[in-house]
XYZ file of C-alpha atoms in Angstrom:
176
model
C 30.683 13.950 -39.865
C 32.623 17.385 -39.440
C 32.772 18.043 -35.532
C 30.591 22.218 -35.176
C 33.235 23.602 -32.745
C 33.827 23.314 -29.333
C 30.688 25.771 -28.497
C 28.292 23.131 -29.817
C 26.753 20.647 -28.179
C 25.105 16.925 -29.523
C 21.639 16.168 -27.396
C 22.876 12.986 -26.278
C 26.036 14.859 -25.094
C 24.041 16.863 -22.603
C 23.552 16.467 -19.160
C 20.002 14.771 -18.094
C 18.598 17.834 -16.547
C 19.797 20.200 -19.499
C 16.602 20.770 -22.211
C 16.359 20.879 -25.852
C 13.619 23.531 -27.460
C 13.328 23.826 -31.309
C 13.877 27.209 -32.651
C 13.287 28.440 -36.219
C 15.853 28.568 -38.429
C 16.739 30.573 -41.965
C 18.155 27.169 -43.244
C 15.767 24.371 -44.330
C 16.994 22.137 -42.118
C 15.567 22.416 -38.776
C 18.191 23.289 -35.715
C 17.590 22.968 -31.998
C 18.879 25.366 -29.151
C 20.833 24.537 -26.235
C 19.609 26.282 -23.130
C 22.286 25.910 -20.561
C 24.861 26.368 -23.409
C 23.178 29.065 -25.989
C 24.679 27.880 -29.018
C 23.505 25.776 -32.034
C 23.537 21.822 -32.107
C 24.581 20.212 -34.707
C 21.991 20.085 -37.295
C 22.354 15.620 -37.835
C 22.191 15.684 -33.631
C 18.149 14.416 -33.069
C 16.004 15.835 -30.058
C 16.940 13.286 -26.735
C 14.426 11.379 -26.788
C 12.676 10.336 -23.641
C 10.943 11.586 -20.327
C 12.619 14.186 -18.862
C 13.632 14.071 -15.119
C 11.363 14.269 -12.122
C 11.114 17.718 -10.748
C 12.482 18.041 -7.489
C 9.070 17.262 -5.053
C 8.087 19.715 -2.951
C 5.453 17.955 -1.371
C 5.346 14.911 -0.183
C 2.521 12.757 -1.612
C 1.457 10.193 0.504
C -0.318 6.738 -0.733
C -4.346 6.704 -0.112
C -5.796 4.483 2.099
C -7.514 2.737 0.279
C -8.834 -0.869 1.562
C -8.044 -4.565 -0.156
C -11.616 -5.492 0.625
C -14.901 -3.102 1.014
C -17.536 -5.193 2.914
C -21.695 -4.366 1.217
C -23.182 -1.439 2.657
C -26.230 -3.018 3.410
C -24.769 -5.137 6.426
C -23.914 -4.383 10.040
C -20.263 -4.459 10.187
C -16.658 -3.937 12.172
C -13.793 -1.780 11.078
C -10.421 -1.294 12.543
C -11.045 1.551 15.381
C -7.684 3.243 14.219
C -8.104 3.647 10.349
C -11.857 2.530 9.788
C -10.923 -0.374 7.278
C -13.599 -2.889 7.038
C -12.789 -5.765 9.200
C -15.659 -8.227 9.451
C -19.518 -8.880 8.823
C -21.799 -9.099 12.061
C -22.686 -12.797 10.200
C -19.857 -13.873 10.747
C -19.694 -13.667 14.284
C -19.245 -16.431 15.877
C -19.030 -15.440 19.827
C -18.776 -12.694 22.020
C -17.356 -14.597 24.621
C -13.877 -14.314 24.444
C -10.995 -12.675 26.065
C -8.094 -11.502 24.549
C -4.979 -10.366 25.609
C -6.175 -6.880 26.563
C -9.823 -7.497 27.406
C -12.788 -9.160 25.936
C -13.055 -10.629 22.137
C -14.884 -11.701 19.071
C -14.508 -15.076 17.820
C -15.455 -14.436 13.646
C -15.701 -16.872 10.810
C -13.842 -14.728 8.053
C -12.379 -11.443 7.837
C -10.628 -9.104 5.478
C -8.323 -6.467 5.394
C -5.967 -8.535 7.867
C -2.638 -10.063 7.487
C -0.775 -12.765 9.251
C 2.539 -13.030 11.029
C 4.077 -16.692 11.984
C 2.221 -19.255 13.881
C 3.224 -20.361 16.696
C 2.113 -22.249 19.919
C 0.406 -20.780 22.913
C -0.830 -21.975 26.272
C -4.215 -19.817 26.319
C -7.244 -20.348 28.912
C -8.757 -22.918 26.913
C -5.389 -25.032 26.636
C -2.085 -25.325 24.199
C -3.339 -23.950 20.520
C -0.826 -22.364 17.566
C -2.193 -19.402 16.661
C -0.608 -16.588 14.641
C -1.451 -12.749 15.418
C -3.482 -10.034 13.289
C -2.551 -6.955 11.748
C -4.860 -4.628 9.938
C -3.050 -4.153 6.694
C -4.272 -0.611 6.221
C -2.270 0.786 9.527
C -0.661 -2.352 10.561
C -2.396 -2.432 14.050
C -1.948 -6.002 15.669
C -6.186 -7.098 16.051
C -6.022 -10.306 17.682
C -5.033 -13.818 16.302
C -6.025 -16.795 13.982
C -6.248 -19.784 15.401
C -4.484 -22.183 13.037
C -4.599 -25.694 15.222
C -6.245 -27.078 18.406
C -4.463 -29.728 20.198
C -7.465 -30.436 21.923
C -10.827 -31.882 20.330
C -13.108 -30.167 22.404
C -11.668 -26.877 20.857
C -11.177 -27.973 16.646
C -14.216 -25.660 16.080
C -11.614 -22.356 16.447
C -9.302 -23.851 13.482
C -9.327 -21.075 10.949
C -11.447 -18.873 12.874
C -10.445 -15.076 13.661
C -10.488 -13.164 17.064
C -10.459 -9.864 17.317
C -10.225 -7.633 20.685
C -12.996 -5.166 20.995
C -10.464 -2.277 21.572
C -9.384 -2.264 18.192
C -12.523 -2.597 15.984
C -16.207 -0.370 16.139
C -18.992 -1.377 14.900
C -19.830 0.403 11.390
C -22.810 0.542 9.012
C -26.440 0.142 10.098
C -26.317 -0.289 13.891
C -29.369 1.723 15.636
């Protein structure tokens, strides 16, 4: 192949923000033209193939909230008082007599939209437990704890059980 001059340009030649539009041509064969240079390609050079580079953003999109878990409408329930994700069902509540670190808590069965950090033990009122703290995994609020093991037999029931502080969750859904 015969090189078309130094004013021509091949597609894959051309910077990624440069563009490629097809223009009619007299000859047969089809030619394509170069809009940051104005000239003629070559006409053996193909289109660049491909997606063409983001445009510059000029607003900044943010990620939905959307929840991991919705809990049925047709239940009582408790969301996160900060970002309203669903936290628990009112069945599973175990106990309303609790206190947390800042004031009183629910003891719950299950619960969803709620990650985990590290266990780890603490002396609490009702003796030496390791228990690993809540987050809400929509806005990353810290809830409460889990409790993951009881060193003491009287207390084995909490093992895998959930408290949350009633200053970060409202009750939602279906309470008169």
């Amino acid at each position: 192949m015969r090189s078309q001059g130094p004013t021509s340009a091949c597609p894959s030649m051309l910077p990624r923000n440069w563009e490629l539009t097809a223009q009619p041509s007299k000859a047969p064969s089809s030619s394509f033209s170069c809009q940051a240079l104005g000239s003629l390609c070559s006409p053996w050079a193909a289109p660049r193939v491909g997606p063409l580079p983001p445009a510059p953003a000029m607003v900044r999109i943010s990620k939905p909230k959307t929840f991991q878990a919705y809990l049925d409408d047709c239940h009582r329930r408790y969301s996160c008082a900060h970002c309203r994700a669903h936290l628990a069902n009112h069945d599973d509540l175990i106990s309303k007599s609790f206190q947390g670190s800042q004031g009183r808590a629910y003891l719950f069965n299950s619960v969803v939209n709620v990650g985990c950090g590290p266990a780890e033990e603490r002396v609490l009122l009702t003796g030496l437990h390791a228990v690993a703290d809540i987050h809400c995994e929509n806005c990353k609020t810290t809830l409460g704890w889990k409790y993951e093991q009881a060193f003491e037999s009287s207390q084995k029931y909490k093992e895998g059980k959930y408290i949350i502080e009633l200053n970060h969750m409202i009750k939602d859904n279906g309470w008169d």
